[in-house]
Coordinates of C-alpha atoms in Angstrom, one line a residue:
M1 CA -44.4 8.6 245.4
F2 CA -42.2 9.5 242.3
A3 CA -39.9 12.2 244.5
I4 CA -39.8 9.1 247.1
L5 CA -38.2 6.6 244.5
A6 CA -36.5 9.1 243.1
A7 CA -34.8 10.2 246.4
Q8 CA -34.0 6.0 247.4
T9 CA -32.6 5.4 243.3
P10 CA -28.7 4.6 243.9
A11 CA -26.0 7.0 243.3
G12 CA -25.3 6.8 239.2
V13 CA -28.7 6.4 237.9
D14 CA -29.7 9.7 235.7
L15 CA -33.2 10.0 236.1
K16 CA -36.4 11.8 234.2
L17 CA -39.9 11.8 235.1
V18 CA -42.5 11.6 232.3
D19 CA -45.9 12.7 232.8
E20 CA -48.0 12.7 230.0
R21 CA -50.6 15.2 230.5
L22 CA -47.9 17.5 230.3
E23 CA -45.9 16.5 227.1
P24 CA -45.3 13.4 224.9
V25 CA -44.1 9.7 225.5
P26 CA -40.8 10.0 224.2
Y27 CA -40.2 6.7 222.7
D28 CA -37.3 7.4 220.9
E29 CA -35.0 8.5 223.6
R30 CA -32.4 6.4 225.2
T31 CA -32.9 5.1 228.1
D32 CA -32.2 1.3 230.3
L33 CA -35.5 1.2 232.2
V34 CA -39.1 2.4 232.2
A35 CA -41.2 2.5 235.6
I36 CA -45.0 3.2 235.0
T37 CA -46.7 3.1 237.9
V38 CA -50.7 2.4 236.5
E39 CA -54.2 2.5 237.7
T40 CA -57.3 0.7 236.7
Y41 CA -58.2 3.5 234.3
N42 CA -55.0 4.1 232.6
A43 CA -54.3 0.1 232.5
R44 CA -54.6 -0.4 228.8
H45 CA -52.7 2.7 227.7
S46 CA -50.1 1.8 230.0
Y47 CA -49.9 -1.8 228.5
Q48 CA -49.2 0.2 225.0
I49 CA -46.8 2.5 226.6
A50 CA -44.8 -0.7 227.8
A51 CA -45.2 -2.4 224.6
R52 CA -44.0 0.2 222.4
Y53 CA -41.0 0.2 225.1
R54 CA -40.3 -3.7 224.8
Q55 CA -40.5 -3.7 221.2
R56 CA -37.1 -1.5 221.2
G57 CA -35.7 -3.9 223.8
V58 CA -36.2 -1.4 227.2
T59 CA -37.2 -3.0 230.3
V60 CA -40.3 -2.1 231.6
V61 CA -41.3 -2.5 235.6
M62 CA -44.9 -2.1 236.8
G63 CA -46.3 -0.7 240.6
G64 CA -49.1 0.9 241.6
Y65 CA -52.9 -0.1 242.3
H66 CA -53.6 -2.4 239.5
P67 CA -50.2 -4.6 239.1
T68 CA -50.6 -4.9 243.1
F69 CA -53.9 -6.7 242.0
L70 CA -53.3 -8.2 239.1
P71 CA -49.6 -8.5 238.4
Q72 CA -50.1 -11.2 236.3
E73 CA -52.0 -9.3 234.0
A74 CA -49.3 -7.0 234.0
L75 CA -46.6 -9.4 233.6
Q76 CA -47.9 -10.5 229.8
F77 CA -46.6 -6.5 229.3
A78 CA -43.9 -5.6 231.7
D79 CA -40.5 -7.5 232.5
A80 CA -41.2 -7.2 236.3
V81 CA -43.8 -6.0 238.6
V82 CA -43.7 -4.1 242.0
I83 CA -46.9 -5.7 244.2
G84 CA -47.4 -2.9 247.0
D85 CA -45.5 0.1 248.1
A86 CA -42.4 0.4 246.3
E87 CA -40.0 1.7 249.0
G88 CA -37.7 -1.6 250.6
V89 CA -37.7 -2.8 247.8
W90 CA -37.0 -0.1 244.9
E91 CA -33.0 -0.1 245.4
Q92 CA -33.4 -3.9 244.9
V93 CA -35.0 -3.1 241.5
V94 CA -32.5 -0.6 239.8
R95 CA -29.5 -2.9 241.3
D96 CA -31.1 -6.2 239.5
A97 CA -31.7 -4.2 236.5
R98 CA -28.2 -3.2 235.9
E99 CA -26.8 -6.6 236.8
A100 CA -29.5 -7.9 234.2
R101 CA -31.5 -10.6 236.7
L102 CA -34.6 -8.8 236.9
Q103 CA -37.0 -10.8 239.1
K104 CA -40.3 -11.2 237.8
T105 CA -42.3 -9.7 241.0
Y106 CA -40.9 -7.7 244.0
R107 CA -42.4 -7.2 247.1
A108 CA -41.9 -5.7 250.5
L109 CA -41.3 -8.4 253.3
E110 CA -43.3 -6.0 255.7
P111 CA -44.8 -2.3 255.4
Q112 CA -42.1 0.2 256.1
P113 CA -42.1 2.7 258.6
L114 CA -42.9 6.3 257.2
A115 CA -40.6 7.9 259.4
G116 CA -37.5 9.0 257.5
L117 CA -39.3 9.1 253.9
R118 CA -36.7 11.3 252.1
F119 CA -38.3 13.2 248.7
D120 CA -36.4 14.5 245.6
R121 CA -38.8 16.7 243.7
G122 CA -35.9 17.7 241.6
I123 CA -37.8 15.3 239.2
F124 CA -40.3 18.2 239.1
R125 CA -38.5 21.0 238.1
G126 CA -39.8 22.6 234.5
K127 CA -43.2 20.9 235.0
R128 CA -46.1 23.1 234.6
H129 CA -48.1 21.0 237.7
A130 CA -50.2 22.9 239.2
P131 CA -49.1 25.2 241.8
I132 CA -50.6 23.5 245.4
P133 CA -48.1 20.6 246.3
L134 CA -49.3 17.3 247.4
V135 CA -48.2 16.4 250.7
Q136 CA -48.4 12.5 252.4
Y137 CA -49.2 12.0 256.1
G138 CA -50.4 8.8 256.2
R139 CA -51.4 5.7 254.5
G140 CA -54.5 3.3 254.6
C141 CA -58.1 3.9 255.9
R142 CA -60.1 2.3 258.7
Y143 CA -63.2 1.6 257.0
A144 CA -63.6 -1.2 254.0
C145 CA -66.6 0.2 252.1
E146 CA -67.6 -2.9 249.7
F147 CA -66.6 -0.2 246.1
C148 CA -63.3 0.7 247.5
S149 CA -60.1 -1.2 247.1
I150 CA -57.9 0.9 249.5
R151 CA -58.1 -1.6 252.5
A152 CA -57.4 -4.9 249.7
F153 CA -54.0 -2.8 248.9
Y154 CA -53.2 -1.4 252.4
G155 CA -54.4 -3.9 254.6
S156 CA -56.1 -2.9 258.2
N157 CA -52.0 -1.5 258.3
L158 CA -52.3 1.7 258.8
R159 CA -49.6 4.2 259.2
Q160 CA -48.6 7.8 259.8
R161 CA -44.9 9.9 259.1
P162 CA -44.1 12.1 262.5
V163 CA -45.4 15.0 262.7
R164 CA -42.3 16.6 263.3
E165 CA -41.3 15.7 259.6
V166 CA -44.8 16.7 257.5
V167 CA -44.0 20.1 259.0
A168 CA -40.5 20.0 257.7
E169 CA -41.6 19.2 254.6
I170 CA -43.8 21.7 254.1
E171 CA -41.8 24.6 255.4
A172 CA -39.2 23.5 252.9
L173 CA -42.1 23.7 250.1
D174 CA -42.7 27.1 250.7
R175 CA -46.2 27.6 249.0
R176 CA -49.3 28.9 250.7
H177 CA -51.3 26.1 250.1
I178 CA -51.1 22.3 250.1
F179 CA -53.0 19.4 249.8
L180 CA -52.6 16.2 251.7
V181 CA -53.5 13.0 249.7
D182 CA -54.4 10.6 252.2
D183 CA -57.1 8.9 251.8
N184 CA -58.7 9.7 254.8
I185 CA -56.9 11.7 256.8
F186 CA -58.9 11.0 260.1
V187 CA -57.7 7.2 260.1
D188 CA -56.4 7.8 263.8
V189 CA -58.2 11.3 265.0
P190 CA -55.5 11.5 268.0
K191 CA -53.0 11.9 265.5
A192 CA -54.5 13.9 263.2
E193 CA -55.4 16.5 265.7
E194 CA -52.0 16.4 266.8
L195 CA -51.0 16.9 262.7
F196 CA -53.4 20.0 262.3
R197 CA -52.1 22.1 265.9
A198 CA -48.7 21.5 264.6
L199 CA -50.0 23.7 261.1
V200 CA -51.3 26.6 263.0
P201 CA -48.2 28.5 263.3
L202 CA -47.3 27.3 259.3
S203 CA -50.6 29.8 258.2
I204 CA -51.1 28.0 255.7
R205 CA -54.0 27.1 253.5
W206 CA -54.8 23.2 253.1
S207 CA -57.1 20.5 251.4
C208 CA -58.2 16.7 251.9
Q209 CA -59.9 14.0 251.9
I210 CA -61.9 13.4 254.6
S211 CA -65.0 10.9 256.0
I212 CA -68.4 13.1 257.0
D213 CA -67.9 11.9 260.7
V214 CA -65.6 14.4 261.5
A215 CA -68.5 17.0 261.2
S216 CA -69.8 15.3 264.7
N217 CA -66.5 16.4 266.6
D218 CA -67.2 20.3 267.3
S219 CA -63.6 20.6 268.8
L220 CA -62.2 18.9 265.6
M221 CA -63.9 20.9 263.1
R222 CA -63.0 24.3 265.3
L223 CA -59.1 23.3 265.1
L224 CA -60.0 22.4 260.9
E225 CA -61.1 26.0 260.5
R226 CA -57.7 27.0 262.9
S227 CA -55.3 25.3 260.9
G228 CA -56.3 26.4 257.3
C229 CA -58.0 23.4 256.2
T230 CA -59.9 25.1 253.0
T231 CA -61.5 22.2 251.2
A232 CA -62.2 19.2 251.7
V233 CA -63.8 15.7 249.4
V234 CA -66.4 14.4 251.4
G235 CA -67.6 10.6 250.2
F236 CA -71.4 11.3 250.4
E237 CA -71.8 8.3 247.7
S238 CA -75.9 7.9 248.4
L239 CA -78.7 9.9 249.9
D240 CA -80.6 6.2 250.3
A241 CA -79.5 4.7 253.7
R242 CA -80.2 1.5 251.7
N243 CA -77.4 1.8 249.8
L244 CA -75.4 2.9 252.1
H245 CA -76.1 0.2 254.1
Q246 CA -75.5 -2.2 251.1
M247 CA -71.7 -0.2 250.3
R248 CA -70.7 -0.8 254.1
K249 CA -70.8 2.7 254.6
Q250 CA -73.9 3.2 256.4
W251 CA -71.5 5.1 259.5
N252 CA -72.1 8.1 256.9
L253 CA -75.5 8.2 259.0
R254 CA -74.4 7.6 262.3
H255 CA -73.5 10.8 263.5
S256 CA -76.2 13.2 261.9
D257 CA -78.0 13.5 258.5
F258 CA -76.3 15.0 255.4
D259 CA -77.8 18.5 255.7
T260 CA -76.4 18.7 259.5
A261 CA -73.0 17.7 258.9
V262 CA -72.9 20.1 255.8
R263 CA -73.8 23.2 257.7
K264 CA -71.2 22.8 260.0
F265 CA -68.6 22.4 257.4
R266 CA -69.8 25.6 256.0
D267 CA -70.0 27.1 259.2
H268 CA -66.3 26.8 259.7
G269 CA -65.2 27.6 256.2
I270 CA -64.6 24.5 254.6
M271 CA -65.7 24.4 250.9
I272 CA -67.2 20.5 250.3
Y273 CA -65.8 18.3 246.8
G274 CA -69.2 16.4 247.2
S275 CA -68.4 12.8 245.4
F276 CA -71.8 10.4 244.5
L277 CA -71.8 7.0 243.4
F278 CA -75.0 5.5 241.3
G279 CA -75.8 1.8 240.5
Y280 CA -76.2 0.7 243.7
D281 CA -79.5 -1.8 244.2
H282 CA -82.0 1.3 245.4
D283 CA -81.0 3.5 242.7
T284 CA -83.4 4.4 240.4
A285 CA -83.7 6.6 237.3
D286 CA -84.7 9.4 239.2
S287 CA -81.7 9.0 241.8
F288 CA -79.3 11.7 239.9
D289 CA -82.0 14.5 240.2
R290 CA -82.4 14.0 244.3
C291 CA -78.7 14.1 244.3
V292 CA -78.0 17.0 242.0
E293 CA -80.6 19.0 243.9
F294 CA -79.1 18.3 247.2
A295 CA -75.7 19.3 245.5
L296 CA -76.9 22.6 244.6
R297 CA -78.7 23.0 247.6
S298 CA -75.5 22.3 249.7
K299 CA -73.4 24.8 247.7
F300 CA -71.0 22.6 247.1
Y301 CA -67.4 23.7 245.9
L302 CA -67.3 20.9 243.4
A303 CA -69.1 17.8 243.0
N304 CA -68.6 14.4 241.3
F305 CA -71.5 12.1 240.1
N306 CA -69.9 8.7 239.4
P307 CA -71.0 5.4 237.6
L308 CA -70.3 2.6 240.1
T309 CA -67.3 1.0 238.9
P310 CA -65.5 -2.3 240.3
M311 CA -62.0 -2.0 240.6
P312 CA -60.1 -5.0 241.1
G313 CA -59.1 -5.6 244.6
A314 CA -62.5 -4.2 245.3
A315 CA -65.4 -6.5 247.4
L316 CA -67.9 -5.3 244.9
Y317 CA -65.6 -6.8 241.8
D318 CA -65.7 -9.7 243.9
R319 CA -69.6 -9.9 244.2
L320 CA -70.5 -8.6 240.8
L321 CA -68.8 -11.0 238.7
P322 CA -70.2 -14.6 239.7
E323 CA -73.1 -12.9 239.5
G324 CA -72.6 -12.7 235.8
R325 CA -73.4 -8.6 235.9
L326 CA -70.5 -7.1 234.8
I327 CA -70.2 -5.8 231.0
H328 CA -66.7 -6.6 230.1
D329 CA -65.1 -9.0 233.0
R330 CA -61.8 -7.0 232.1
W331 CA -63.9 -3.4 231.5
W332 CA -60.3 -1.5 231.7
L333 CA -58.8 -3.6 228.4
A334 CA -62.3 -3.8 226.2
P335 CA -61.3 -1.4 223.3
D336 CA -64.9 -0.6 223.1
Y337 CA -65.0 0.9 226.3
R338 CA -65.7 4.6 227.1
Y339 CA -64.9 6.9 229.8
G340 CA -68.1 7.8 231.4
Q341 CA -69.6 4.3 230.7
A342 CA -71.3 1.7 233.2
T343 CA -69.1 -1.5 233.6
F344 CA -71.7 -3.8 235.0
R345 CA -75.4 -3.6 234.8
P346 CA -77.2 -2.4 237.9
R347 CA -80.6 -3.8 239.4
G348 CA -83.1 -0.4 239.1
M349 CA -82.6 0.8 235.8
T350 CA -80.4 -0.5 232.7
A351 CA -76.7 0.4 231.9
D352 CA -78.0 3.0 229.6
E353 CA -79.6 4.9 231.8
L354 CA -76.8 4.6 234.6
T355 CA -74.2 6.1 231.9
E356 CA -76.5 9.1 230.9
G357 CA -78.1 9.6 234.2
C358 CA -74.5 10.7 235.9
F359 CA -73.3 12.2 232.7
R360 CA -76.4 14.6 232.4
A361 CA -75.9 14.8 236.6
R362 CA -72.7 16.2 235.7
R363 CA -73.9 18.7 232.9
E364 CA -76.3 20.1 235.3
F365 CA -74.2 20.7 238.1
N366 CA -71.8 22.8 236.4
R367 CA -74.0 24.5 234.3
Y368 CA -72.6 28.4 234.0
S369 CA -75.7 29.1 235.9
S370 CA -75.7 26.7 238.6
I371 CA -71.4 27.7 238.9
L372 CA -72.4 31.5 239.5
S373 CA -75.2 30.5 241.9
R374 CA -72.6 28.5 244.3
A375 CA -70.1 31.1 244.1
F376 CA -72.9 33.1 246.0
D377 CA -72.3 31.4 249.5
F378 CA -70.3 33.8 251.5
G379 CA -70.0 31.1 254.1
A380 CA -67.5 29.1 252.3
N381 CA -67.4 29.6 248.2
S382 CA -67.0 33.3 248.7
R383 CA -66.2 33.5 251.8
D384 CA -62.6 35.8 250.8
P385 CA -61.4 37.0 247.7
Y386 CA -58.5 33.3 247.5
R387 CA -61.4 31.1 248.1
L388 CA -63.7 32.9 245.6
G389 CA -60.4 32.4 243.1
L390 CA -60.1 29.3 243.8
F391 CA -63.9 28.6 243.6
T392 CA -63.9 29.8 240.1
A393 CA -60.8 28.1 238.4
S394 CA -61.6 24.8 239.7
N395 CA -65.3 24.9 238.1
L396 CA -64.1 26.1 234.6
V397 CA -61.6 23.8 235.1
S398 CA -64.2 20.8 236.0
R399 CA -66.8 21.9 233.3
R400 CA -64.1 21.8 230.6
E401 CA -62.8 18.2 231.8
I402 CA -66.5 16.8 231.7
Y403 CA -66.7 17.2 228.4
R404 CA -63.3 16.4 227.5
K405 CA -63.3 13.3 229.4
Q406 CA -66.7 12.0 228.6
G407 CA -66.8 8.8 226.2
K408 CA -62.7 8.8 225.6
R409 CA -60.9 5.7 225.1
L410 CA -59.1 3.7 227.7
G411 CA -55.4 3.7 225.1
D412 CA -55.5 4.7 221.6
D413 CA -56.2 1.8 218.4
L414 CA -53.0 0.0 219.1
P415 CA -54.8 -3.4 219.7
L416 CA -53.4 -5.5 223.1
E417 CA -53.5 -8.8 221.4
F418 CA -50.0 -8.8 219.7
V419 CA -48.0 -8.8 222.9
L420 CA -50.9 -10.2 224.9
V421 CA -50.2 -13.9 226.2
P422 CA -52.7 -16.2 227.2
A423 CA -53.5 -16.3 230.6

């Protein structure tokens, strides 16, 4: 997204990208405007960054999922908020900031077409990012799972870029592995097939996020393999069909059982990153061990075991809030909330059991003995030296991050109250 905005920035503006994962925020460096993309997990920290800049008289603009769903909250910490995608309004934001007539909110009047998107990846120069560049084909998802806020952000509008433009971007990157970052690459199967056929001559490897129903389409699975699909993030979410029905994801089991679907992925050499959620009404303290056993038996490349988290904009949050089950109404701002903790009171276990069960599942899956056992999957994880190297590096990083992030504060000790205006 920042590469797109950089290309849309009016001439005569000096740009600098700061990625706090790699470098400290240069608060004392002179600047006229700061733009911050905000997700719910980093909202508290983003507000603290904004407060420090505004104390120095610097104008701050926020955008992203979180400000889109809670613009009035974000406006307590920013001078302006971009609601929805920034294409179509970013140039106006910069012009208005230059002329000291910034509006409080900006929103494109209608979804912008994805044809003709320009990118300025020069802002990434010198950054120690992973060697797998990110490429976007389309936006939106055809499903409306209760816990997910993608549908709330994009609505039912599904858009794809012209395939020739995606191919041209990939060729210009000159990399042998890319990540297609679409929330679900299969929102439009015929268009996805068109893209994959165009990828075949490029002889690249690629990763994606994918819905498990694709496993029922044998010709599409063959095309995935031919086009270079190497790893795929798959949202299994739960092994209990009652939970899948409650989260509006019963289609996960529409065509086949999980074991059959997993076997088809592995038969085509696609390494699976399995994702699971815990805390729906039919989960108990025993659910964690069953999912870990399934993930180990399936030889997943990676897996994550997450506490169900009500996000602003998602139907789940709107359901749990009036039920009085949230531990904090705005957990993302609570100074005593820590990463990995349960944010609500589930029905089949205590909140503490949910927190500990997810952390225990992560530890168990990422034991060194587990990593070694899963590496000996000659169908996918060690089908060739490249896959084995990717598997090894990814698992070591995943293991490190599990212990580094668990229990971490969302932000620092700087209290929000000193700039927080009562709603």
